[in-house]
CSV table of C-alpha atoms in Angstrom, one decimal:
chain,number,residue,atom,x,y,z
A,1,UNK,CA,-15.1,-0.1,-25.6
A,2,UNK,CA,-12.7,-0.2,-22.4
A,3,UNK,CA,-8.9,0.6,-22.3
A,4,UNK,CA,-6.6,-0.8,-20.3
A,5,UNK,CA,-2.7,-1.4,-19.4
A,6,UNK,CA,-1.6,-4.8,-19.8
A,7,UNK,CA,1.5,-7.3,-20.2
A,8,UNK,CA,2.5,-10.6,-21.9
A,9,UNK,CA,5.6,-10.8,-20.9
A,10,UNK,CA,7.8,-10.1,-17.5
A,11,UNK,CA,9.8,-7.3,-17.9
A,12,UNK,CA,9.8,-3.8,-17.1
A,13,UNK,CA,7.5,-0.6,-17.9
A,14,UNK,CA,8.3,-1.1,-21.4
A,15,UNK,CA,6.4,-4.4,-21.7
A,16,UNK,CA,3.5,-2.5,-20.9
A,17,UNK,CA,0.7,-1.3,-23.4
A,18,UNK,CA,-1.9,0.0,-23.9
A,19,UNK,CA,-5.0,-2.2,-25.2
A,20,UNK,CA,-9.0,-1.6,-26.4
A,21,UNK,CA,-11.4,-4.8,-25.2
A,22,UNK,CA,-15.1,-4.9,-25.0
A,23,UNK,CA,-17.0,-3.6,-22.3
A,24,UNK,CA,-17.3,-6.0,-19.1
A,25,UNK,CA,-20.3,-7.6,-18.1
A,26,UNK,CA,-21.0,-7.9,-14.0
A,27,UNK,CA,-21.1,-11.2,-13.5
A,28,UNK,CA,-24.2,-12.4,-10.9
A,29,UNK,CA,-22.7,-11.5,-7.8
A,30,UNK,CA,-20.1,-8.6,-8.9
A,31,UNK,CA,-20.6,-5.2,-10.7
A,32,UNK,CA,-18.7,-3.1,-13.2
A,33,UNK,CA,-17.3,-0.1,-12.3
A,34,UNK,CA,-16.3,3.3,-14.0
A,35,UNK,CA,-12.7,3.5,-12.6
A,36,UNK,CA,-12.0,7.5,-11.5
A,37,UNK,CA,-8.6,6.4,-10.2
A,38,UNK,CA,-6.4,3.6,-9.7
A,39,UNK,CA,-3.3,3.2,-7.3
A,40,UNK,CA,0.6,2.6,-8.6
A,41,UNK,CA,1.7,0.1,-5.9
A,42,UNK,CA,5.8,-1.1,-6.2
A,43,UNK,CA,4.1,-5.0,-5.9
A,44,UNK,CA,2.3,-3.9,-9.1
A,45,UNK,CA,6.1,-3.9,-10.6
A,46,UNK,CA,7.4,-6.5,-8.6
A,47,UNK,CA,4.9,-9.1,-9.7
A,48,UNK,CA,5.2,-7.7,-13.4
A,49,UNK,CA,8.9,-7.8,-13.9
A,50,UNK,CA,9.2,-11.4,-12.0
A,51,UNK,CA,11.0,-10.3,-8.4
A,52,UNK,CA,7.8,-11.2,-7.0
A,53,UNK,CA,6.8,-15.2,-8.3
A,54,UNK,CA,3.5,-15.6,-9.8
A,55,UNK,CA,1.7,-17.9,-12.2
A,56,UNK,CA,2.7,-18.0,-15.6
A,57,UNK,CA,1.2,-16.1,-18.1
A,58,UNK,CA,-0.7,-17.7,-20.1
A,59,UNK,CA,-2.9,-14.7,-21.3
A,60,UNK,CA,-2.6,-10.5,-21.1
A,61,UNK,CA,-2.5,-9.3,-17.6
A,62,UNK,CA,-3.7,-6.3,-16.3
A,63,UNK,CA,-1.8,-4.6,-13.2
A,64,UNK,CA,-3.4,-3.2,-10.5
A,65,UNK,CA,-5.1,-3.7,-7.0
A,66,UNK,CA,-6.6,-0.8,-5.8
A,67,UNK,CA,-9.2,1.6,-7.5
A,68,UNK,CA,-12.4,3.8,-7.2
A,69,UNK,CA,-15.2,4.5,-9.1
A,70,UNK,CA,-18.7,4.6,-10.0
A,71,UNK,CA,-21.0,1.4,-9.8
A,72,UNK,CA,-21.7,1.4,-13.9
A,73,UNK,CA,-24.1,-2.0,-13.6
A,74,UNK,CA,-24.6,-4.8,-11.0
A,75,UNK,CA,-25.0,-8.5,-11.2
A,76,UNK,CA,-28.4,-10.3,-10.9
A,77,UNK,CA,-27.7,-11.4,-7.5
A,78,UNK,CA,-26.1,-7.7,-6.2
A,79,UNK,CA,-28.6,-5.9,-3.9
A,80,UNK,CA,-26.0,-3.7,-1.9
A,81,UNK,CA,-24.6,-1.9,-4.6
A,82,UNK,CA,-26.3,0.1,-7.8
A,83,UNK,CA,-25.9,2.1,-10.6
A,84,UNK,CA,-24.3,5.8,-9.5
A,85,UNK,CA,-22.7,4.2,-6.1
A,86,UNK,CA,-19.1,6.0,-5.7
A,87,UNK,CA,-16.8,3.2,-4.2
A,88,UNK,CA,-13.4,2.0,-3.7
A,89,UNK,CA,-12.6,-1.8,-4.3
A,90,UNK,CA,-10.6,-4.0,-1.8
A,91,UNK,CA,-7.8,-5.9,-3.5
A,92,UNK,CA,-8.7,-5.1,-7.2
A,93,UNK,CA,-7.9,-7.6,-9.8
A,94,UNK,CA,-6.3,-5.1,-13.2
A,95,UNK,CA,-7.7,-2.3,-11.4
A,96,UNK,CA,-5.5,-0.6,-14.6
A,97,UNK,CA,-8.6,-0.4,-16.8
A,98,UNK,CA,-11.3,2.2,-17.5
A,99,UNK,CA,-14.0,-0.5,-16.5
A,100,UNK,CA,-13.6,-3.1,-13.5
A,101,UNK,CA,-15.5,-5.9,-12.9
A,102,UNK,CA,-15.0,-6.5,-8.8
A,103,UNK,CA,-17.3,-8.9,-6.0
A,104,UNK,CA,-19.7,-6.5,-4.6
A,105,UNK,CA,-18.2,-8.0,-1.0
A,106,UNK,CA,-15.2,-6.1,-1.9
A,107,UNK,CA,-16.8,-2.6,-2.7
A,108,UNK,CA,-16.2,0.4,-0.2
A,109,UNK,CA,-18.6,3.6,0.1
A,110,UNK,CA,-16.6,6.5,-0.8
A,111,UNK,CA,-17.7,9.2,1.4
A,112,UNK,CA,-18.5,12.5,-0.7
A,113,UNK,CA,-15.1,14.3,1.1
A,114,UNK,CA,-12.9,11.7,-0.2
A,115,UNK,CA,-11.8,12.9,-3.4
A,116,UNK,CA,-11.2,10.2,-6.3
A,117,UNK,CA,-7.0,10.2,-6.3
A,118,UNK,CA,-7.3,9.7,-2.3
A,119,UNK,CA,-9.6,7.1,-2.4
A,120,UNK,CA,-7.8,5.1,-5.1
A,121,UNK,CA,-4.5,6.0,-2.9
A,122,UNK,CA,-5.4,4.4,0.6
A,123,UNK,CA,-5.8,1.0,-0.4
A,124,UNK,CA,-2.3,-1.2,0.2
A,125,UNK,CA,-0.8,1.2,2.1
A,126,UNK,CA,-3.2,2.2,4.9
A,127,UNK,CA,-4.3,-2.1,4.8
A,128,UNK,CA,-0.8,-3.1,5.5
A,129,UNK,CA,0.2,0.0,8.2
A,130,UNK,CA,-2.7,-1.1,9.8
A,131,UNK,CA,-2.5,-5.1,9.8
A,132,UNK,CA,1.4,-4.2,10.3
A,133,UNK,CA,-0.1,-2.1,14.0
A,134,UNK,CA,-2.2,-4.0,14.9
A,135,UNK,CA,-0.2,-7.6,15.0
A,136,UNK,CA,2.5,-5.6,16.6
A,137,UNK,CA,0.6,-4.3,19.3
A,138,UNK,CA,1.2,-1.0,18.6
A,139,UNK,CA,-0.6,1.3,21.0
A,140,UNK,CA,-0.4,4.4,24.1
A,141,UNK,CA,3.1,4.3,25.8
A,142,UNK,CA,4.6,2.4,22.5
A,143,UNK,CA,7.9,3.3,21.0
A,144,UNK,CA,7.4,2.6,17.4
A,145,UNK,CA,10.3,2.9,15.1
A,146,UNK,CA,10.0,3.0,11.3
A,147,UNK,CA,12.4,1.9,9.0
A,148,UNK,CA,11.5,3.8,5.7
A,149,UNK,CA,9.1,6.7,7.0
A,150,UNK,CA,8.8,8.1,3.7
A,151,UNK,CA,6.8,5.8,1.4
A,152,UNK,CA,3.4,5.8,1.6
A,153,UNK,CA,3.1,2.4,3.9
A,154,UNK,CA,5.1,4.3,6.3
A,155,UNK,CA,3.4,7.5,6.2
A,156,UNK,CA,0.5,5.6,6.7
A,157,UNK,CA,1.5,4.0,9.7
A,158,UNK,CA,3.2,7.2,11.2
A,159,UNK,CA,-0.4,8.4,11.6
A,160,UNK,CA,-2.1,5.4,12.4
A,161,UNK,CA,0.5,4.8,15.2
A,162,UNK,CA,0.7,8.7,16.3
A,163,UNK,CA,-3.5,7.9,16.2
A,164,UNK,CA,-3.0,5.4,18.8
A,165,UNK,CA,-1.2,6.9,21.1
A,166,UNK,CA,2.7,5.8,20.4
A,167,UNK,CA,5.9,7.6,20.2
A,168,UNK,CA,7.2,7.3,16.2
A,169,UNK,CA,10.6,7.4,15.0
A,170,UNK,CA,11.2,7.4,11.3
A,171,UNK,CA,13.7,6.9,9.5
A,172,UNK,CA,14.4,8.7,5.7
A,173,UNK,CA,16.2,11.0,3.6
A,174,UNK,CA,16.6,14.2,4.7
A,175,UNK,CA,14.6,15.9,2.0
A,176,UNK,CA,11.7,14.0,3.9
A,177,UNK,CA,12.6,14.9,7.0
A,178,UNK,CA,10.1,18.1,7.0
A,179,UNK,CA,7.1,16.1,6.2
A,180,UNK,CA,7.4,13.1,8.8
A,181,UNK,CA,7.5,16.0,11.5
A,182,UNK,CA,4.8,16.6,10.2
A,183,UNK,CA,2.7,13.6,10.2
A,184,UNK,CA,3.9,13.3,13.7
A,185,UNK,CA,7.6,11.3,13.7
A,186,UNK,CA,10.4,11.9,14.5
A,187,UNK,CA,13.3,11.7,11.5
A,188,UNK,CA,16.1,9.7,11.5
A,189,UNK,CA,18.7,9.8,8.3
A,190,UNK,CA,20.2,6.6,7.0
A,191,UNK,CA,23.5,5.8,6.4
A,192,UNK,CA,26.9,5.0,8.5
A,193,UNK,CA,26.3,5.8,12.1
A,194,UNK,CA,22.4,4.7,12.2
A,195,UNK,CA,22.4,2.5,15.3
A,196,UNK,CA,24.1,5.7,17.3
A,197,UNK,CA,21.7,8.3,15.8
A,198,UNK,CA,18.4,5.8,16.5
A,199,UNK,CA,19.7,5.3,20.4
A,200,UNK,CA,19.7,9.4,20.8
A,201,UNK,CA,16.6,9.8,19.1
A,202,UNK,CA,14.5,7.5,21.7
A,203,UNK,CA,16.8,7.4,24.8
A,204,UNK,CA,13.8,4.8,26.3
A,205,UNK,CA,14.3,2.3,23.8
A,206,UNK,CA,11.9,0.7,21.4
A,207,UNK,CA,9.0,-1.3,22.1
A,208,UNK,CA,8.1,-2.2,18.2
A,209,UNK,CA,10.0,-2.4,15.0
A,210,UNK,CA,7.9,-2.5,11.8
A,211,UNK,CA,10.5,-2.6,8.3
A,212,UNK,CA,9.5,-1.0,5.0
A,213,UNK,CA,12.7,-0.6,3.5
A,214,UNK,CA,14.2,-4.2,4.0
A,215,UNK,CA,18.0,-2.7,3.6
A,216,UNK,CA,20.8,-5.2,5.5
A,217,UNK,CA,21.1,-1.8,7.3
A,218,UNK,CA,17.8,-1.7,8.3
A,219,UNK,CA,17.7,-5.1,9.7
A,220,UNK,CA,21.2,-4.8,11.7
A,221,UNK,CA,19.7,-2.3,13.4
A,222,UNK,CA,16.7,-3.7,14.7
A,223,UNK,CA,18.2,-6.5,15.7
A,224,UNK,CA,20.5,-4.3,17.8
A,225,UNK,CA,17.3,-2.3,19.2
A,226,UNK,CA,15.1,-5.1,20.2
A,227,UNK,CA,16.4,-8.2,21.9
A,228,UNK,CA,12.3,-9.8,21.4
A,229,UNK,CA,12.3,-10.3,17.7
A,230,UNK,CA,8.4,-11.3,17.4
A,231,UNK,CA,8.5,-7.8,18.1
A,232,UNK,CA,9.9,-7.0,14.8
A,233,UNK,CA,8.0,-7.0,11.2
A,234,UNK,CA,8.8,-6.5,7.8
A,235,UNK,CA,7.0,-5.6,4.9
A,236,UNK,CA,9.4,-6.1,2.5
A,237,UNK,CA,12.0,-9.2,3.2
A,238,UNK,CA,8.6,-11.7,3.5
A,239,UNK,CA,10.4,-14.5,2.5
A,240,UNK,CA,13.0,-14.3,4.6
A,241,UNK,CA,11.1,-14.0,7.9
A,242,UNK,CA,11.0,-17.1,9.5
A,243,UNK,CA,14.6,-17.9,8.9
A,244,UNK,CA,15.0,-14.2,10.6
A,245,UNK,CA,13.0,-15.2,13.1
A,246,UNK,CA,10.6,-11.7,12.8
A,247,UNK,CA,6.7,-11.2,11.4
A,248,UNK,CA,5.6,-10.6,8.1
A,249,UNK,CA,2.7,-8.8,6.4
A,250,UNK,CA,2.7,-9.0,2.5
A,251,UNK,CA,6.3,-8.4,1.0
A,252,UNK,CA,6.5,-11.9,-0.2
A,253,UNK,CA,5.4,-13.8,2.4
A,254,UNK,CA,5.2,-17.5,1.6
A,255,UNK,CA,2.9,-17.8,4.5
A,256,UNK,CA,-1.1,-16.8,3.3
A,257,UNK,CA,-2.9,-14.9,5.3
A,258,UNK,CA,-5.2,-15.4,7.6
A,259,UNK,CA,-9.0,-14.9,8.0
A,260,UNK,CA,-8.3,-12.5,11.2
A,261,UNK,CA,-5.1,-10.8,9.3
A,262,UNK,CA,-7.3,-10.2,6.0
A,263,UNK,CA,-10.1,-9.1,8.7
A,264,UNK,CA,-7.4,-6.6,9.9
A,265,UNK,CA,-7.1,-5.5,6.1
A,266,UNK,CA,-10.5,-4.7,5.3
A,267,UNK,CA,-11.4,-2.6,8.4
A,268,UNK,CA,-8.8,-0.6,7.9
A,269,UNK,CA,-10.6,1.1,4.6
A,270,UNK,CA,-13.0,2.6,6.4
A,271,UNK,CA,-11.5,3.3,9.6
A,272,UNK,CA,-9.2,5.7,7.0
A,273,UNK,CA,-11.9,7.1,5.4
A,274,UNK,CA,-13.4,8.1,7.9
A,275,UNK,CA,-10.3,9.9,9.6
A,276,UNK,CA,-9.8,11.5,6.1
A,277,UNK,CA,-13.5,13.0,6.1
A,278,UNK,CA,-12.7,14.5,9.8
A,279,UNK,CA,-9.6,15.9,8.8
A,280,UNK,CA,-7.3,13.4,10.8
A,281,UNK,CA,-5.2,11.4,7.9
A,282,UNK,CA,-3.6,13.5,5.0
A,283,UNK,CA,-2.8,11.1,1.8
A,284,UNK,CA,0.1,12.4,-0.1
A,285,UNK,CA,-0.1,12.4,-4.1
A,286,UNK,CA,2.9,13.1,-5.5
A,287,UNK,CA,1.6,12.8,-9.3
A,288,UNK,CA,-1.3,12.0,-11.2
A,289,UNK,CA,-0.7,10.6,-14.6
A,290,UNK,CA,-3.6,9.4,-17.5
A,291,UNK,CA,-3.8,6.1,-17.8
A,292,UNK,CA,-2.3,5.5,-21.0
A,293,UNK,CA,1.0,7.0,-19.3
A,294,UNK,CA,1.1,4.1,-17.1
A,295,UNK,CA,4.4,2.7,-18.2
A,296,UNK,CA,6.0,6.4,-17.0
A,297,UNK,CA,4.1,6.4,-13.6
A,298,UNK,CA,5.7,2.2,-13.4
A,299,UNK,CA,9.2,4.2,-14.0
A,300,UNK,CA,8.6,7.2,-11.3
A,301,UNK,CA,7.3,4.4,-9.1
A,302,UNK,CA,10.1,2.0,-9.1
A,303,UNK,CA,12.8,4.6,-9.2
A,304,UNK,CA,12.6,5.5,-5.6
A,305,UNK,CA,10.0,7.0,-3.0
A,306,UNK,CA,8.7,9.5,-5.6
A,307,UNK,CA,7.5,11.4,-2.5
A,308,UNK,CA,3.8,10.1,-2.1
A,309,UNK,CA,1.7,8.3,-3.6
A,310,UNK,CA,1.5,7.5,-7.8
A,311,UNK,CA,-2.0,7.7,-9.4
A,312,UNK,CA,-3.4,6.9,-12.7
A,313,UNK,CA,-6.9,8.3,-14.3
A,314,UNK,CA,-8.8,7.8,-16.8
């Protein structure tokens, strides 16, 4: 039998429980897989306590999107994938489970220096930063500032960005300050006086604005750094983006994405796992909890930046 964390009604962590179902069965062109890990992402609580819409629920839903694992059986059509194949999975569906049924096209080879909390950890965070980059135009000679340096799309896209060759300022809380240095940015505190502090921090100006906080502050900000506001992009305030005149990647965006901006998402797994195997990417955990904890981890997540990255195992 399987275990997993599920929901049948929006609220918050308390609605979740824990639940025994029978074993999966990998449909023709998917597989079931052994989960070793599985990522706490804040949509996972957005989407569960109704701040993000979705479709009603009309049966128990299992959170989750990213995971990895080991291939435990393959559909009759699967010829990429087999039993005893360590993976990650692209945008899991209730990766929240001991057993996951995922398309084989969404399967990832987990390289052998990966380790399982890592893998499960890279998934929304390194996708976005590097959609986020990319559609920017991040690159050598930019001038990249960070609004919310500290969570772990930010700290993704510190090193992506530091990777490509751009200048990164960050802004956190002080106790983070230590850690964006460094991963390579420069910190910047919130708070009254922002705008002054951001100007002295990167006398040249900025070329690039990328928003991971969403704050009023936040925006005020970049609207007072950067005149060109296609050169702005959020991943929180989605829906408001075209009324702010700024891009979007995720954070609510009523706008789906497109077959070049999901492209963007799914190279960016292994471009990260292979930086990780050569030592070039760090992934911060900042807990591990069992899976039958999840509702705690839900609680540390949606708390505030708990510092890295959440994790749940078997």
């Amino acid at each position: 039998m399987a275990t997993q964390i599920q929901y049948d009604r929006l609220g918050g962590p308390e609605v979740l429980e824990v639940a025994t179902v029978p074993d999966p069965v990998a449909p023709s062109d998917g597989v079931v897989i052994a989960v070793r890990a599985a990522g706490v992402n804040p949509i996972d609580g957005k989407l569960r306590s109704g701040t993000r819409a979705s479709a009603p629920i009309t049966e128990p839903r299992v959170p989750g999107t990213d995971a990895a694992g080991v291939v435990l059986s393959v559909g009759a059509d699967v010829t990429d994938w087999a039993p005893g194949d360590e993976v990650l999975v692209r945008e899991a569906r209730g990766a929240y489970t001991t057993h996951l049924v995922a398309p084989a096209s969404h399967l990832v080879r987990k390289p052998a220096a990966v380790g399982w909390e890592e893998a499960a950890a890279i998934g929304v965070p390194a996708s976005t930063a590097h959609q986020a980059l990319v559609s920017l135009g991040v690159g050598a000679g930019t001038t990249l500032l960070i609004h919310g340096g500290s969570g772990s799309v930010g700290r993704a896209a510190i090193q992506l960005a530091r990777r490509a060759g751009a200048t990164v300022v960050a802004t956190a809380s002080p106790a983070n300050h230590d850690r964006l240095r460094e991963l390579g940015a420069l910190p910047v505190a919130y708070g009254p006086g922002l705008l002054e502090r951001l100007r002295e921090a990167a006398p040249q100006g900025y070329d690039r604005i990328l928003d991971a906080i969403g704050t009023d502050e936040a925006l005020e900000a970049s609207f007072a750094l950067v005149d060109d506001r296609s050169r702005i992009g959020t991943i929180v305030v989605g829906p408001r983006a075209a009324e702010l005149g700024i891009l979007a990647w995720g954070g609510g965006n009523p706008v789906p994405m497109t077959a070049d901006e999901l492209r963007l998402r799914a190279e960016a797994y292994p471009l990260v796992l292979d930086l990780i195997t050569a030592g070039a990417f760090q992934v911060d955990i900042a807990r591990s909890f069992p899976l039958i904890e999840a509702a705690e981890a839900a609680r540390l997540v949606e708390g505030g930046h708990p510092g890295g990255k959440v994790v749940l195992t078997p």
